Amino acid sequence: MITVGLNACIVDENNEIRSVDGGGVCLFEDDKLLFAITEERLTYKKYDGGFKKSLEYVLEASGKSLQDVDQFAVSFYGVSLNVPKFLIEYIQNELSIQSHQKLIIVPSHHLSHAYAAFYSSGFKEALIVVNDNEGQIIGEKKSPHMFENSCERNSYYLARNGEIELIDRDFEYPQGLGFGKLYNKFTRYLGMGNYHNAGKTMGLASFGSDNLLSLGDAYIKDYDGNIHCTIPDTGNTEKDMKTLFKKLGVTIPEPRKKTDPLRQMHADLAQYVQKQLEKWTTVKVEKLTEQYNLEHVCVGGGVALNCPTNSALLNIERVKNVYIPNAPQDQGLCIGNAIYAIVNSPREKANFNQIKFEVPLYSGKKYTVTANEIQTILKEFSNLHFSEVEDPCNIAAKLIAEGNVIAWFQGASEFGPRALGNRSILGDPRDKLVVNRLNLEIKKREAFRPFAPSVLIEKTQDYFENFSIESPSMMFTANVKKEQIKNISGVVHVDGTARLQTVNKQDNHMYYRLIEQFGKLTGVYLVINTSFNLDGMPIVETPYDAIACFNKSELDYLVIENFLLRKI
């Protein structure tokens, strides 16, 4: 059975159909994910919506035609759980649905996140936390403004005995100000942009002075264990921020403009909202895991990209493991949609407990890169030179050890927002100056933002304290051992932590070998890893994208399959 999952569309305030951010498509054959891609990787427009190019990509890569698809699965955002008929008809027309094909509508946006998180976890039972800005509207749409409607904000599900059941919600009432939305307001107030840039607030938080941490909470818990924000969402960021801190007895500065210098108060504000997120997420998970006697937690939704919060859940005594999929935010909806359709299909329902989904980290297609192809591309970039190399892992390791910053392009692309060793920029973690060069010269981003280490999984506890789980998708932070800080200073954040990726041979043999070779040369079995893109660009997908990006960058070398490129 061929199942295609895709991100759908939303209705804006003028009742016009427009594409949701993070559009993309995946294709499953039975319970195995064959290919998945986001629209932005193909249009080269950051956060692009839609699914036209993504659909063409997964069909071509899998050797399938549109007629071969047995079922399409979609979910929605920003509309009622009772999806308007004209939206369903729009999808049917866009896909040219035939009589032998089904269109499956996932019952809710948050349920799609839940399916994506749980069915790729390998857990038999778990608490599923979906922590989002907003999902779909609950009940009738009362206002064109999402915040004025009852809608999904924080949802909690129980996965047990072959069923996923909604057990609780927080902030679902009109003007409910949930974790994601409050974090978004802080991000805007700090001049960082919208929720896509919440990672900047997360990074800035570590520079806080603790001055605001003695204030009261932004949230309270009622008698039934439900969490509420102390202020309503009025839709006005500046007003809401000032109201919150007035209640807390503090006067905060005017909203920061993007070009204004960052001051200590800005870091303190970021630290406040970060610690509130960690505290209250933990409070809720502690309650529900105890109530339902659960040891495993899955997290989905955009807020699941907040690594310190994910790590805080590991400190709950009852919790043995926490799992976050490699695309927990809306980019991963296509995966959740497809899995929902497969699990609930008549032929699979009878074998529900036997379903085990294969969702690899690397779900793009592999490109055959030849000398002739590179020569053709280099006609456009005459200042580049290339040569074939026998062992790209060894060459790359030597270049990094010599202080070079390289781009690394191998195999199938990663699905999700973070580069995991196939579309990466790599550097030497021993050299703090490499971080400055990466931020200021190459990525051209804020100097306070940290970079992640990719570490061989069996070496994890050599560098990090009490970290015993896998982190293949870079979703957790860990404390760096004090005796190792000077050895890997390039990946240590100001608070002594690092957002790590664990690498094993099974997931990525080539990347594992590169790090292993680097370790043999230097004694350090990890490298700096950041995404292969420049500021404002999506991660590269094709060989052409890689070479074009390398050409306009300040990178030293590009290793693309078995070829080495440098600038003349």
Coordinates of C-alpha atoms in Angstrom, one line a residue, residues 26-449:
C26 CA 6.4 12.0 2.5
L27 CA 5.8 8.6 0.8
F28 CA 5.4 5.3 2.7
E29 CA 5.3 1.9 1.1
D30 CA 3.3 -0.2 3.7
D31 CA 4.9 0.8 7.0
K32 CA 8.3 2.0 5.6
L33 CA 9.1 5.6 4.9
L34 CA 10.8 5.7 1.5
F35 CA 11.2 9.5 0.9
A36 CA 10.3 12.8 2.6
I37 CA 11.2 16.3 1.7
T38 CA 10.1 19.9 2.6
E39 CA 9.0 22.3 0.0
E40 CA 11.7 24.9 1.0
R41 CA 14.5 22.5 0.0
L42 CA 13.2 22.5 -3.6
T43 CA 12.0 26.1 -4.0
Y44 CA 14.9 27.5 -2.0
K45 CA 12.5 29.8 -0.1
K46 CA 12.9 29.5 3.7
Y47 CA 9.7 28.1 5.4
D48 CA 7.9 27.8 2.0
G49 CA 4.5 26.3 2.1
G50 CA 2.7 24.1 -0.3
F51 CA 3.4 20.6 -1.6
K52 CA 3.6 20.7 -5.4
K53 CA 7.3 20.3 -5.8
S54 CA 7.6 18.0 -2.8
L55 CA 5.0 15.6 -4.3
E56 CA 6.8 15.5 -7.6
Y57 CA 10.1 14.8 -5.8
V58 CA 8.9 11.8 -3.7
L59 CA 7.1 10.2 -6.6
E60 CA 10.1 10.5 -8.9
A61 CA 12.5 9.3 -6.3
S62 CA 10.4 6.2 -5.5
G63 CA 9.6 5.4 -9.1
K64 CA 5.9 5.9 -8.5
S65 CA 3.2 7.8 -10.4
L66 CA 0.3 9.7 -8.9
Q67 CA -1.9 6.8 -10.0
D68 CA 0.1 4.3 -7.9
V69 CA -0.9 6.1 -4.6
D70 CA -3.6 4.3 -2.6
Q71 CA -4.3 7.0 -0.1
F72 CA -3.4 10.6 0.6
A73 CA -3.4 11.9 4.1
V74 CA -3.7 15.6 5.2
S75 CA -4.2 17.6 8.4
F76 CA -5.0 21.2 8.8
Y77 CA -4.2 24.3 10.9
G78 CA -6.2 27.3 11.8
V79 CA -9.6 26.0 10.9
S80 CA -12.3 24.2 12.8
L81 CA -11.8 20.5 13.7
N82 CA -14.9 20.1 11.4
V83 CA -12.9 21.1 8.3
P84 CA -14.8 23.3 5.8
K85 CA -15.9 21.4 2.8
F86 CA -14.4 23.8 0.3
L87 CA -10.9 23.1 1.8
I88 CA -11.3 19.4 1.3
E89 CA -12.5 19.9 -2.2
Y90 CA -9.5 22.2 -2.9
I91 CA -7.1 19.4 -1.8
Q92 CA -9.0 16.8 -3.9
N93 CA -8.7 19.0 -7.0
E94 CA -5.0 19.8 -6.4
L95 CA -4.3 16.1 -6.1
S96 CA -6.7 15.0 -8.9
I97 CA -8.0 12.3 -6.6
Q98 CA -9.3 9.2 -8.5
S99 CA -12.0 6.8 -7.6
H100 CA -9.6 4.1 -6.5
Q101 CA -7.8 6.5 -4.1
K102 CA -8.7 7.7 -0.6
L103 CA -8.2 11.1 0.9
I104 CA -7.8 10.7 4.7
I105 CA -8.4 13.8 6.9
V106 CA -6.6 13.5 10.2
P107 CA -9.0 14.6 12.9
S108 CA -6.8 17.3 14.3
H109 CA -3.5 19.1 13.9
H110 CA -2.2 18.0 17.3
L111 CA -3.2 14.4 16.7
S112 CA -1.0 14.4 13.7
H113 CA 1.9 15.6 15.8
A114 CA 1.1 12.9 18.3
Y115 CA 1.2 10.1 15.7
A116 CA 4.5 11.4 14.3
A117 CA 6.1 11.4 17.7
F118 CA 4.8 8.1 19.1
Y119 CA 5.0 5.8 16.2
S120 CA 8.6 6.7 15.4
S121 CA 9.7 6.3 19.1
G122 CA 9.7 2.5 19.4
F123 CA 7.9 2.8 22.8
K124 CA 5.0 0.4 23.6
E125 CA 3.3 3.1 25.7
A126 CA 4.0 6.7 26.5
L127 CA 2.7 10.1 27.5
I128 CA 2.6 12.3 24.3
V129 CA 3.0 16.0 24.9
V130 CA 2.1 18.3 22.0
N131 CA 3.3 21.8 22.8
D132 CA 2.5 24.3 20.1
N133 CA 1.6 27.8 19.3
E134 CA -1.8 26.9 18.0
G135 CA -3.4 24.0 16.1
Q136 CA -7.0 23.7 15.0
I137 CA -10.1 25.6 16.3
I138 CA -12.2 23.6 18.8
G139 CA -15.9 24.1 18.1
E140 CA -17.2 26.9 16.0
K141 CA -14.9 29.6 14.6
K142 CA -15.9 32.7 16.5
S143 CA -13.3 35.1 15.3
P144 CA -10.9 35.5 12.3
H145 CA -8.1 35.9 14.8
M146 CA -6.8 32.6 16.1
F147 CA -6.1 33.8 19.7
E148 CA -9.7 34.8 20.2
N149 CA -11.0 31.2 19.5
S150 CA -10.9 28.1 21.5
C151 CA -8.1 26.0 19.9
E152 CA -5.4 23.4 20.4
R153 CA -2.4 24.9 22.2
N154 CA -1.1 22.3 24.6
S155 CA -2.5 18.8 24.2
Y156 CA -1.6 15.6 26.1
Y157 CA -2.3 12.1 24.8
L158 CA -2.0 8.6 26.3
A159 CA -0.6 5.9 24.0
R160 CA -1.4 2.5 25.4
N161 CA -2.9 -0.8 24.3
G162 CA -2.7 0.1 20.6
E163 CA -4.7 3.4 21.0
I164 CA -3.9 7.1 21.3
E165 CA -6.3 8.9 23.5
L166 CA -6.6 12.6 24.3
I167 CA -6.4 12.9 28.1
D168 CA -5.9 16.6 28.8
R169 CA -5.5 20.1 27.3
D170 CA -4.2 23.4 28.6
F171 CA -5.0 26.9 27.4
E172 CA -7.6 25.8 24.9
Y173 CA -10.1 28.6 25.8
P174 CA -10.2 31.9 23.9
Q175 CA -7.2 34.2 24.7
G176 CA -5.4 31.3 26.3
L177 CA -1.7 32.1 26.4
G178 CA 0.1 28.8 26.1
F179 CA 3.8 28.0 26.4
G180 CA 4.6 28.4 22.7
K181 CA 2.7 31.7 22.2
L182 CA 4.3 33.3 25.3
Y183 CA 7.7 32.3 24.1
N184 CA 6.9 33.8 20.7
K185 CA 5.9 37.1 22.3
F186 CA 9.2 37.2 24.2
T187 CA 11.1 36.4 20.9
R188 CA 9.3 39.3 19.1
Y189 CA 9.8 41.7 22.0
L190 CA 13.5 40.9 22.0
G191 CA 13.8 41.9 18.3
M192 CA 14.5 38.4 17.2
G193 CA 11.6 38.1 14.8
N194 CA 8.7 35.5 14.9
Y195 CA 8.4 32.0 16.3
H196 CA 10.8 30.7 13.6
N197 CA 13.5 32.4 15.5
A198 CA 12.7 31.0 19.0
G199 CA 16.0 29.3 18.9
K200 CA 17.7 32.7 19.2
T201 CA 15.8 33.3 22.4
M202 CA 16.8 29.8 23.6
G203 CA 20.5 30.6 23.0
L204 CA 20.4 34.1 24.5
A205 CA 18.8 32.7 27.7
S206 CA 22.0 31.2 28.9
F207 CA 23.5 34.7 29.2
G208 CA 20.9 35.7 31.8
S209 CA 22.1 37.0 35.2
D210 CA 19.3 35.3 37.3
N211 CA 18.0 38.8 38.2
L212 CA 14.4 38.0 37.1
L213 CA 14.2 34.4 38.3
S214 CA 13.2 35.5 41.8
L215 CA 10.0 37.1 40.4
G216 CA 6.7 35.3 40.5
D217 CA 5.5 32.9 37.8
A218 CA 3.9 33.6 34.5
Y219 CA 1.7 30.5 35.0
I220 CA -0.4 29.1 37.8
K221 CA -1.9 25.6 38.4
D222 CA -5.5 25.2 39.4
Y223 CA -7.0 22.6 41.7
D224 CA -7.5 20.1 38.8
G225 CA -3.9 20.4 37.7
N226 CA -4.7 22.6 34.7
I227 CA -2.2 25.3 33.9
H228 CA -3.2 28.9 33.1
C229 CA -1.2 32.0 32.2
T230 CA -1.6 34.9 34.6
I231 CA -2.5 37.2 31.7
P232 CA -4.7 36.7 28.6
D233 CA -3.5 36.9 25.0
T234 CA -4.8 40.2 23.6
G235 CA -3.0 39.8 20.3
N236 CA -0.7 42.7 21.1
T237 CA 2.8 41.6 22.0
E238 CA 4.0 44.9 23.5
K239 CA 0.9 45.3 25.6
D240 CA 1.0 41.7 26.9
M241 CA 4.6 41.8 27.8
K242 CA 4.3 45.1 29.8
T243 CA 1.1 43.8 31.5
L244 CA 2.9 40.6 32.6
F245 CA 5.9 42.3 34.1
K246 CA 3.8 45.1 35.7
K247 CA 2.0 42.2 37.6
L248 CA 5.5 40.9 38.5
G249 CA 6.5 44.3 39.8
V250 CA 9.2 45.1 37.1
T251 CA 9.4 47.8 34.5
I252 CA 10.9 46.4 31.3
P253 CA 12.6 48.4 28.5
E254 CA 10.8 49.3 25.3
P255 CA 10.7 46.5 22.6
R256 CA 14.2 46.0 21.1
K257 CA 14.6 46.8 17.4
K258 CA 16.5 44.2 15.4
T259 CA 19.5 46.6 14.9
D260 CA 19.7 47.7 18.6
P261 CA 22.5 46.3 20.7
L262 CA 21.7 43.4 23.0
R263 CA 21.9 44.3 26.7
Q264 CA 21.8 42.3 29.9
M265 CA 18.1 42.9 30.4
H266 CA 17.4 41.3 27.1
A267 CA 19.3 38.2 28.2
D268 CA 17.5 38.2 31.5
L269 CA 14.1 38.4 29.7
A270 CA 15.1 35.4 27.5
Q271 CA 16.2 33.5 30.6
Y272 CA 13.0 34.2 32.4
V273 CA 10.7 32.8 29.7
Q274 CA 13.1 29.8 29.1
K275 CA 13.0 28.8 32.8
Q276 CA 9.2 29.3 32.9
L277 CA 8.9 26.9 30.0
E278 CA 11.1 24.3 31.6
K279 CA 9.4 24.6 35.0
W280 CA 5.8 24.3 33.9
T281 CA 6.3 21.7 31.2
T282 CA 8.0 19.6 33.9
V283 CA 5.1 20.2 36.3
K284 CA 2.6 19.0 33.8
V285 CA 4.6 15.9 32.7
E286 CA 5.3 15.0 36.4
K287 CA 1.5 15.0 37.1
L288 CA 0.5 13.0 34.0
T289 CA 3.2 10.4 34.1
E290 CA 2.4 9.7 37.8
Q291 CA -1.4 9.7 37.2
Y292 CA -1.1 7.2 34.3
N293 CA 2.0 5.3 35.6
L294 CA 4.2 6.0 32.6
E295 CA 7.9 5.9 32.2
H296 CA 8.3 7.2 28.6
V297 CA 7.5 10.6 27.1
C298 CA 7.2 11.7 23.5
V299 CA 7.1 15.3 22.6
G300 CA 5.8 17.0 19.4
G301 CA 4.9 20.4 18.1
G302 CA 7.1 23.4 17.5
V303 CA 8.1 23.9 21.1
A304 CA 9.7 20.4 21.0
L305 CA 12.7 22.1 19.3
N306 CA 13.5 23.6 22.7
C307 CA 16.4 21.4 23.8
P308 CA 16.8 22.5 27.4
T309 CA 13.1 21.8 28.1
N310 CA 13.4 18.3 26.6
S311 CA 16.5 17.7 28.8
A312 CA 14.6 18.9 31.9
L313 CA 12.1 16.1 31.4
L314 CA 14.9 13.6 31.7
N315 CA 15.4 14.8 35.3
I316 CA 11.9 13.6 36.3
E317 CA 12.5 10.6 38.5
R318 CA 9.8 8.5 37.0
V319 CA 10.8 9.2 33.4
K320 CA 13.3 6.7 31.9
N321 CA 13.4 8.1 28.3
V322 CA 12.2 11.1 26.3
Y323 CA 11.8 10.9 22.5
I324 CA 11.5 13.8 20.0
P325 CA 11.2 13.0 16.3
N326 CA 13.7 14.7 13.9
A327 CA 10.9 17.0 12.6
P328 CA 8.6 17.7 15.6
Q329 CA 7.3 21.0 14.3
D330 CA 4.9 21.4 11.3
Q331 CA 7.4 20.1 8.8
G332 CA 6.8 16.7 10.4
L333 CA 3.0 16.8 9.9
C334 CA 3.3 14.9 6.6
I335 CA 4.9 12.0 8.5
G336 CA 2.1 12.1 11.2
N337 CA -0.6 12.3 8.6
A338 CA 0.7 9.3 6.7
I339 CA 1.2 7.2 9.8
Y340 CA -2.3 8.0 11.0
A341 CA -3.8 6.8 7.7
I342 CA -1.7 3.6 7.7
V343 CA -2.5 2.7 11.4
N344 CA -6.2 3.3 10.9
S345 CA -6.6 1.6 7.5
P346 CA -8.9 -1.5 7.7
R347 CA -6.1 -4.0 6.8
E348 CA -3.7 -2.7 9.4
K349 CA -6.2 -2.2 12.2
A350 CA -6.3 -6.0 12.8
N351 CA -2.5 -6.1 13.2
F352 CA -2.3 -2.8 15.1
N353 CA 0.2 -4.0 17.7
Q354 CA 2.5 -5.4 15.1
I355 CA 3.0 -2.2 13.2
K356 CA 6.6 -0.9 13.5
F357 CA 7.3 2.1 11.4
E358 CA 10.7 2.6 9.8
V359 CA 11.3 6.4 9.8
P360 CA 14.9 7.0 8.9
L361 CA 16.8 10.2 9.7
Y362 CA 17.9 10.6 6.1
S363 CA 14.9 10.4 3.8
G364 CA 15.9 12.4 0.8
K365 CA 17.0 10.8 -2.4
K366 CA 20.7 10.1 -3.2
Y367 CA 22.3 11.9 -6.0
T368 CA 24.9 10.4 -8.3
V369 CA 27.7 12.9 -8.5
T370 CA 30.1 12.5 -11.4
A371 CA 33.1 14.5 -12.6
N372 CA 31.2 15.4 -15.8
E373 CA 28.3 16.8 -13.7
I374 CA 30.6 18.9 -11.5
Q375 CA 32.4 20.2 -14.6
T376 CA 29.1 21.3 -16.1
I377 CA 28.1 23.1 -12.9
L378 CA 31.5 24.8 -12.6
K379 CA 31.0 26.4 -16.0
E380 CA 28.9 28.8 -13.9
F381 CA 31.5 29.1 -11.1
S382 CA 34.8 29.5 -12.8
N383 CA 36.7 30.4 -9.6
L384 CA 36.3 26.9 -8.2
H385 CA 38.6 23.9 -8.7
F386 CA 37.7 20.2 -8.0
S387 CA 39.6 16.9 -7.7
E388 CA 38.5 13.4 -7.1
V389 CA 39.6 11.9 -3.7
E390 CA 39.9 8.2 -2.7
D391 CA 38.8 8.6 0.9
P392 CA 36.6 11.7 1.5
C393 CA 36.3 10.9 5.2
N394 CA 40.0 10.9 5.8
I395 CA 40.5 14.1 3.7
A396 CA 37.7 15.9 5.5
A397 CA 39.1 14.9 8.9
K398 CA 42.6 16.2 8.0
L399 CA 41.2 19.5 6.7
I400 CA 39.1 20.1 9.9
A401 CA 42.1 19.1 12.1
E402 CA 44.2 21.7 10.2
G403 CA 41.7 24.5 11.2
N404 CA 39.6 24.6 8.0
V405 CA 35.9 25.0 8.0
I406 CA 34.4 22.7 5.4
A407 CA 31.0 21.9 3.8
W408 CA 30.1 18.2 3.8
F409 CA 27.6 16.8 1.3
Q410 CA 27.0 13.0 1.3
G411 CA 24.1 10.6 0.6
A412 CA 20.5 11.4 1.2
S413 CA 19.4 14.6 2.9
E414 CA 18.1 14.8 6.4
F415 CA 14.4 15.4 7.0
G416 CA 13.8 18.2 9.5
P417 CA 15.2 21.5 10.5
R418 CA 18.7 20.4 11.7
A419 CA 21.6 19.1 9.7
L420 CA 22.7 15.6 10.9
G421 CA 25.8 15.0 9.0
N422 CA 24.8 14.7 5.3
R423 CA 24.2 18.4 4.6
S424 CA 26.5 20.0 7.2
I425 CA 29.2 22.6 7.8
L426 CA 31.9 21.1 10.0
G427 CA 34.7 22.6 12.1
D428 CA 37.3 21.8 14.8
P429 CA 35.7 21.9 18.3
R430 CA 39.1 22.5 19.9
D431 CA 39.3 26.0 18.6
K432 CA 37.0 28.7 20.0
L433 CA 38.0 31.1 17.2
V434 CA 36.3 28.7 14.7
V435 CA 33.0 29.6 16.4
N436 CA 33.5 33.3 15.8
R437 CA 34.4 32.7 12.2
L438 CA 31.4 30.5 11.7
N439 CA 29.0 33.0 13.2
L440 CA 30.4 36.3 11.9
E441 CA 32.1 35.4 8.6
I442 CA 30.3 32.3 7.3
K443 CA 26.8 32.0 8.7
K444 CA 26.6 35.8 9.4
R445 CA 24.5 35.4 12.5
E446 CA 24.5 36.6 16.1
A447 CA 27.7 36.0 17.9
F448 CA 26.0 34.6 21.0
R449 CA 24.5 31.6 19.2

